[in-house]
Short mmCIF file of C-alpha atoms in Angstrom, two decimals:
data_model
loop_
_atom_site.label_atom_id
_atom_site.label_comp_id
_atom_site.label_asym_id
_atom_site.label_seq_id
_atom_site.Cartn_x
_atom_site.Cartn_y
_atom_site.Cartn_z
CA MET A 1 -40.33 -31.21 -81.10
CA ALA A 2 -39.06 -29.97 -84.46
CA VAL A 3 -37.07 -32.57 -86.40
CA THR A 4 -33.85 -31.10 -87.83
CA ALA A 5 -31.64 -32.26 -90.67
CA GLN A 6 -28.84 -32.92 -88.18
CA MET A 7 -31.11 -35.28 -86.21
CA VAL A 8 -32.00 -37.18 -89.38
CA LYS A 9 -28.31 -37.41 -90.33
CA GLU A 10 -27.41 -38.74 -86.88
CA LEU A 11 -30.15 -41.39 -86.95
CA ARG A 12 -29.16 -42.46 -90.46
CA ALA A 13 -25.52 -42.84 -89.38
CA LYS A 14 -26.59 -45.01 -86.46
CA THR A 15 -28.98 -47.26 -88.36
CA GLY A 16 -28.14 -47.23 -92.05
CA ALA A 17 -31.85 -46.64 -92.77
CA GLY A 18 -33.02 -44.36 -95.60
CA MET A 19 -33.27 -40.62 -95.13
CA MET A 20 -37.07 -40.50 -95.39
CA ASP A 21 -37.45 -43.50 -93.08
CA CYS A 22 -35.28 -41.75 -90.49
CA LYS A 23 -37.27 -38.57 -90.78
CA LYS A 24 -40.55 -40.47 -90.41
CA ALA A 25 -39.21 -42.32 -87.34
CA LEU A 26 -38.24 -39.03 -85.69
CA VAL A 27 -41.58 -37.43 -86.52
CA GLU A 28 -43.47 -40.45 -85.14
CA THR A 29 -41.47 -40.37 -81.91
CA ASP A 30 -41.50 -36.57 -81.49
CA GLY A 31 -37.73 -36.32 -81.97
CA ASN A 32 -36.81 -38.90 -79.36
CA MET A 33 -33.61 -40.50 -80.74
CA GLU A 34 -33.79 -43.71 -78.66
CA ALA A 35 -37.45 -44.22 -79.46
CA ALA A 36 -36.73 -43.59 -83.16
CA LEU A 37 -34.03 -46.29 -83.07
CA ASP A 38 -36.59 -48.72 -81.66
CA PHE A 39 -39.16 -47.62 -84.25
CA LEU A 40 -36.80 -48.44 -87.12
CA ARG A 41 -35.83 -51.78 -85.59
CA GLU A 42 -39.48 -52.72 -85.15
CA LYS A 43 -40.12 -51.91 -88.80
CA GLY A 44 -37.06 -53.93 -89.83
CA LEU A 45 -35.42 -50.83 -91.32
CA SER A 46 -32.32 -50.62 -89.14
CA SER A 47 -29.52 -52.33 -91.07
CA ALA A 48 -26.54 -51.01 -89.13
CA SER A 49 -27.51 -50.77 -85.47
CA LYS A 50 -23.98 -51.65 -84.44
CA LYS A 51 -22.82 -48.31 -85.85
CA ALA A 52 -24.34 -46.61 -82.80
CA ASP A 53 -20.99 -46.86 -81.01
CA ARG A 54 -18.78 -45.55 -83.79
CA ILE A 55 -15.15 -44.76 -83.07
CA ALA A 56 -14.89 -40.99 -82.74
CA ALA A 57 -11.51 -40.17 -81.15
CA GLU A 58 -7.87 -41.11 -81.65
CA GLY A 59 -4.96 -42.36 -79.56
CA THR A 60 -4.44 -45.84 -78.17
CA THR A 61 -5.52 -48.42 -75.61
CA SER A 62 -2.99 -50.55 -73.79
CA ILE A 63 -2.57 -53.28 -71.20
CA LEU A 64 0.22 -53.89 -68.68
CA VAL A 65 0.39 -57.20 -66.79
CA LYS A 66 2.73 -57.80 -63.86
CA GLU A 67 2.33 -61.21 -62.25
CA ASN A 68 -1.03 -61.05 -60.40
CA GLU A 69 -1.86 -57.46 -61.34
CA ALA A 70 -2.99 -55.91 -64.59
CA VAL A 71 -4.18 -52.55 -65.86
CA ILE A 72 -6.05 -51.73 -69.06
CA PHE A 73 -6.22 -48.07 -70.04
CA GLU A 74 -6.90 -45.58 -72.82
CA VAL A 75 -4.95 -42.47 -73.73
CA ASN A 76 -6.55 -40.14 -76.27
CA ALA A 77 -5.05 -37.68 -78.73
CA GLU A 78 -6.41 -35.55 -81.56
CA THR A 79 -5.14 -37.59 -84.53
CA ASP A 80 -4.18 -41.18 -85.22
CA PHE A 81 -0.71 -40.05 -86.32
CA VAL A 82 0.29 -39.24 -82.74
CA ALA A 83 -0.19 -42.88 -81.67
CA LYS A 84 2.90 -43.71 -83.73
CA ASN A 85 4.92 -40.89 -82.15
CA GLU A 86 7.80 -42.16 -80.00
CA GLY A 87 7.12 -39.53 -77.34
CA PHE A 88 3.49 -40.56 -77.13
CA GLN A 89 4.37 -44.25 -76.89
CA THR A 90 6.81 -43.50 -74.08
CA LEU A 91 4.11 -41.52 -72.24
CA VAL A 92 1.69 -44.46 -72.55
CA LYS A 93 4.25 -46.85 -71.04
CA GLU A 94 4.96 -44.44 -68.19
CA LEU A 95 1.28 -44.04 -67.44
CA GLY A 96 0.77 -47.81 -67.42
CA GLU A 97 3.61 -48.32 -64.95
CA HIS A 98 2.25 -45.57 -62.70
CA LEU A 99 -1.35 -46.85 -62.76
CA ILE A 100 -0.42 -50.45 -61.92
CA THR A 101 1.86 -49.27 -59.09
CA THR A 102 -0.40 -46.69 -57.44
CA LYS A 103 -3.83 -48.13 -58.34
CA PRO A 104 -5.83 -44.88 -58.15
CA ALA A 105 -9.59 -45.21 -57.91
CA THR A 106 -10.58 -42.63 -60.52
CA VAL A 107 -9.10 -40.67 -63.44
CA GLU A 108 -9.29 -37.52 -61.32
CA GLU A 109 -7.30 -39.24 -58.57
CA ALA A 110 -4.83 -40.54 -61.13
CA ASN A 111 -4.27 -37.08 -62.64
CA ALA A 112 -3.63 -35.63 -59.20
CA SER A 113 -1.21 -38.39 -58.13
CA THR A 114 2.55 -37.89 -58.17
CA MET A 115 4.79 -39.89 -60.52
CA SER A 116 8.33 -41.08 -59.80
CA ASN A 117 9.73 -37.91 -61.49
CA GLY A 118 7.99 -35.71 -58.95
CA LEU A 119 5.35 -34.39 -61.32
CA THR A 120 1.65 -35.07 -61.10
CA VAL A 121 0.19 -37.13 -63.92
CA ALA A 122 -1.63 -34.04 -65.16
CA ASP A 123 1.61 -32.01 -65.30
CA HIS A 124 3.51 -34.89 -66.92
CA ILE A 125 0.87 -35.13 -69.62
CA SER A 126 1.00 -31.33 -70.08
CA ASN A 127 4.75 -31.56 -70.72
CA ALA A 128 4.11 -34.23 -73.34
CA ILE A 129 1.47 -32.02 -74.97
CA ALA A 130 4.01 -29.19 -75.23
CA LYS A 131 6.46 -31.50 -77.00
CA ILE A 132 4.06 -33.41 -79.22
CA GLY A 133 1.74 -30.54 -80.10
CA GLU A 134 -1.59 -32.28 -79.59
CA LYS A 135 -4.09 -32.41 -76.78
CA ILE A 136 -3.59 -35.68 -74.86
CA THR A 137 -5.76 -37.09 -72.08
CA LEU A 138 -5.84 -40.16 -69.85
CA ARG A 139 -9.44 -41.12 -70.52
CA ARG A 140 -10.05 -44.27 -68.49
CA PHE A 141 -8.47 -47.29 -66.85
CA GLU A 142 -9.26 -50.33 -64.74
CA VAL A 143 -6.89 -52.27 -62.49
CA ARG A 144 -7.44 -55.94 -61.73
CA THR A 145 -5.84 -58.40 -59.29
CA LYS A 146 -5.97 -62.20 -59.56
CA SER A 147 -4.86 -65.17 -57.47
CA ASP A 148 -2.12 -67.64 -58.33
CA ALA A 149 -4.85 -70.11 -59.37
CA ASP A 150 -6.19 -67.76 -62.07
CA ALA A 151 -4.88 -66.50 -65.40
CA PHE A 152 -4.91 -63.14 -67.17
CA GLY A 153 -5.52 -63.08 -70.89
CA SER A 154 -4.57 -59.91 -72.73
CA TYR A 155 -4.87 -59.05 -76.42
CA LEU A 156 -4.10 -55.88 -78.37
CA HIS A 157 -5.56 -55.54 -81.86
CA MET A 158 -4.03 -53.24 -84.50
CA GLY A 159 -1.44 -51.91 -82.13
CA GLY A 160 -3.94 -50.88 -79.51
CA ARG A 161 -7.06 -49.83 -81.42
CA ILE A 162 -8.79 -52.51 -79.36
CA SER A 163 -7.56 -53.98 -76.07
CA VAL A 164 -9.11 -56.83 -74.10
CA LEU A 165 -8.26 -58.09 -70.63
CA VAL A 166 -9.76 -61.41 -69.44
CA VAL A 167 -9.68 -63.00 -66.00
CA LEU A 168 -9.90 -66.81 -66.32
CA GLU A 169 -10.79 -68.17 -62.89
CA ASN A 170 -9.46 -71.51 -61.56
CA SER A 171 -7.20 -72.02 -64.53
CA THR A 172 -3.58 -71.02 -65.11
CA ASP A 173 -3.80 -71.44 -68.90
CA SER A 174 -2.79 -67.94 -70.01
CA ASP A 175 -2.74 -69.02 -73.68
CA ALA A 176 -6.40 -70.06 -73.49
CA ALA A 177 -7.24 -66.81 -71.69
CA ARG A 178 -5.55 -64.89 -74.51
CA ASP A 179 -7.57 -66.83 -77.09
CA ILE A 180 -10.75 -65.80 -75.28
CA ALA A 181 -9.53 -62.18 -75.23
CA MET A 182 -8.97 -62.41 -79.00
CA HIS A 183 -12.52 -63.75 -79.41
CA ILE A 184 -13.89 -60.81 -77.40
CA ALA A 185 -11.96 -58.34 -79.53
CA ALA A 186 -13.57 -59.81 -82.65
CA LEU A 187 -17.18 -60.40 -81.51
CA ASN A 188 -17.54 -57.62 -78.91
CA PRO A 189 -19.97 -59.23 -76.42
CA LYS A 190 -21.58 -56.98 -73.81
CA TYR A 191 -21.79 -59.48 -70.95
CA VAL A 192 -20.10 -62.62 -69.69
CA SER A 193 -23.36 -64.55 -69.20
CA ARG A 194 -27.13 -64.20 -69.38
CA ASP A 195 -27.25 -63.68 -65.62
CA GLU A 196 -25.74 -60.22 -66.12
CA VAL A 197 -28.46 -59.05 -68.53
CA SER A 198 -31.06 -57.00 -66.67
CA ALA A 199 -34.72 -57.97 -66.72
CA GLU A 200 -35.48 -54.55 -68.18
CA GLU A 201 -33.16 -55.15 -71.17
CA VAL A 202 -34.63 -58.60 -71.78
CA GLU A 203 -38.18 -57.25 -71.69
CA HIS A 204 -37.25 -54.38 -73.98
CA GLU A 205 -35.76 -56.76 -76.54
CA ARG A 206 -38.73 -59.08 -76.26
CA LYS A 207 -41.03 -56.14 -77.10
CA ILE A 208 -38.89 -55.20 -80.15
CA LEU A 209 -38.83 -58.79 -81.41
CA THR A 210 -42.56 -59.16 -80.90
CA GLU A 211 -43.24 -56.02 -82.97
CA GLN A 212 -40.83 -57.28 -85.66
CA ALA A 213 -42.67 -60.61 -85.92
CA LEU A 214 -46.10 -58.97 -86.06
CA ASN A 215 -44.92 -56.49 -88.71
CA GLU A 216 -43.67 -59.46 -90.74
CA GLY A 217 -47.26 -60.72 -90.78
CA LYS A 218 -46.61 -63.79 -88.61
CA PRO A 219 -49.72 -65.37 -87.00
CA GLU A 220 -50.16 -64.19 -83.42
CA LYS A 221 -50.43 -67.78 -82.14
CA ILE A 222 -46.82 -68.51 -83.14
CA VAL A 223 -45.30 -65.12 -82.41
CA ALA A 224 -44.50 -65.85 -78.77
CA LYS A 225 -42.60 -69.03 -79.69
CA MET A 226 -40.75 -67.22 -82.46
CA VAL A 227 -39.80 -64.39 -80.11
CA GLU A 228 -38.29 -66.78 -77.54
CA GLY A 229 -36.22 -68.37 -80.30
CA ARG A 230 -34.99 -65.01 -81.51
CA LEU A 231 -34.31 -63.97 -77.93
CA GLY A 232 -31.96 -66.94 -77.66
CA LYS A 233 -30.11 -65.65 -80.71
CA TYR A 234 -29.97 -62.22 -79.05
CA PHE A 235 -28.24 -63.74 -76.03
CA GLU A 236 -25.76 -65.43 -78.35
CA ASP A 237 -24.96 -62.01 -79.82
CA ILE A 238 -24.36 -60.23 -76.50
CA CYS A 239 -23.28 -62.92 -73.98
CA LEU A 240 -19.72 -64.26 -74.24
CA LEU A 241 -20.37 -67.73 -72.85
CA ASP A 242 -23.24 -68.34 -75.31
CA GLN A 243 -21.14 -67.41 -78.37
CA ALA A 244 -19.55 -69.90 -80.75
CA PHE A 245 -15.79 -69.78 -80.16
CA VAL A 246 -13.99 -68.05 -83.04
CA LYS A 247 -11.27 -70.69 -83.20
CA ASN A 248 -13.77 -73.58 -83.18
CA SER A 249 -17.31 -72.71 -84.21
CA ASP A 250 -18.56 -76.12 -83.01
CA GLN A 251 -17.69 -75.15 -79.44
CA LYS A 252 -19.19 -72.49 -77.17
CA VAL A 253 -16.83 -70.19 -75.31
CA ARG A 254 -18.27 -71.61 -72.09
CA ASP A 255 -17.13 -75.10 -73.12
CA PHE A 256 -13.71 -73.91 -74.25
CA ALA A 257 -13.11 -72.24 -70.88
CA ALA A 258 -14.33 -75.37 -69.07
CA SER A 259 -11.87 -77.49 -71.06
CA THR A 260 -9.06 -75.63 -69.27
CA GLY A 261 -10.62 -76.40 -65.90
CA GLY A 262 -11.70 -72.81 -65.41
CA SER A 263 -14.40 -70.27 -66.15
CA VAL A 264 -14.45 -66.66 -67.34
CA LYS A 265 -14.79 -64.42 -64.30
CA GLU A 266 -14.87 -61.11 -66.20
CA PHE A 267 -13.53 -59.22 -69.18
CA ILE A 268 -12.85 -55.61 -70.07
CA ARG A 269 -12.83 -54.47 -73.69
CA TYR A 270 -11.66 -51.00 -74.72
CA GLU A 271 -11.87 -49.59 -78.22
CA VAL A 272 -10.19 -46.28 -79.02
CA GLY A 273 -12.66 -43.40 -78.85
CA GLU A 274 -15.84 -45.46 -78.37
CA GLY A 275 -18.64 -43.28 -77.09
CA ILE A 276 -16.86 -40.00 -77.83
CA GLU A 277 -18.52 -37.79 -80.42
CA LYS A 278 -15.87 -36.44 -82.76
CA ARG A 279 -16.19 -32.93 -84.10
CA GLU A 280 -16.96 -32.93 -87.80
CA ASP A 281 -15.11 -30.16 -89.65
CA ASN A 282 -15.38 -29.22 -93.26
CA PHE A 283 -11.82 -29.60 -94.53
CA ALA A 284 -12.18 -26.95 -97.22
CA ASP A 285 -13.56 -24.45 -94.72
CA GLU A 286 -10.74 -25.29 -92.33
CA VAL A 287 -8.11 -24.61 -95.01
CA MET A 288 -9.77 -21.33 -95.95
CA SER A 289 -9.89 -20.25 -92.31
CA GLN A 290 -6.14 -20.75 -92.08
CA VAL A 291 -5.54 -18.90 -95.36
CA ASN A 292 -7.64 -15.97 -94.16
CA LYS A 293 -5.53 -15.68 -91.01
CA LYS A 294 -2.44 -14.91 -93.09
#
């Protein structure tokens, strides 16, 4: 497979590695982006792997909690300016109320459902688009229900750029649940506990770490022990309960939750635009295209 300049640029953006290193990785892996990412990690050349999920769309995320029910959702727009628009903010509130009341199963079902004003969600959003002047979409949502013995923790960062909803089981300490949500917003774990990490992911990471150690020139007889130690650090990076609590680094999140008498059942973390590839326009070309239309 031919390696293009765009592929090299994409890999560099995801890893922070040098241009020539990215090109070599793609050549070595026959243009396979995922394999090239692993290649760079094995060589210790990936300095910014967390950039793989860069924010690429605008709008807001939000959370609405009503007693034992909660909804977390994302509404996208074309620019960040629209998130401050009063009409857009009103739309977000209306959508939250509708989602928590009707509890649709999918975005498609939500868009087809009828709001209290008699319009479908899709038509209501279309009316907002006509007034605001930007494309707006309800991207995703999740509704959760808890018992009286549990607590919701919700946290919005930077006005909704990041939203986190936590369910703290067997504890009614909503302040503690919010502190855990704040921790999740900051450290972005992938899982609650190690039990949720698939065997395939663990084995994949073990292979990467083994190659790293061997490429560092470590003796083979101590590589296995080193890898298990580094694998423990990997779990601390991705598993919430293994992480040092942001408000007390001497305490694990697991222990903080236990101090309230409860445990973290689950969490949902939304970040505006994560996973959406944003179109890259040349601003000068865009201006010229508008001039040429006149």
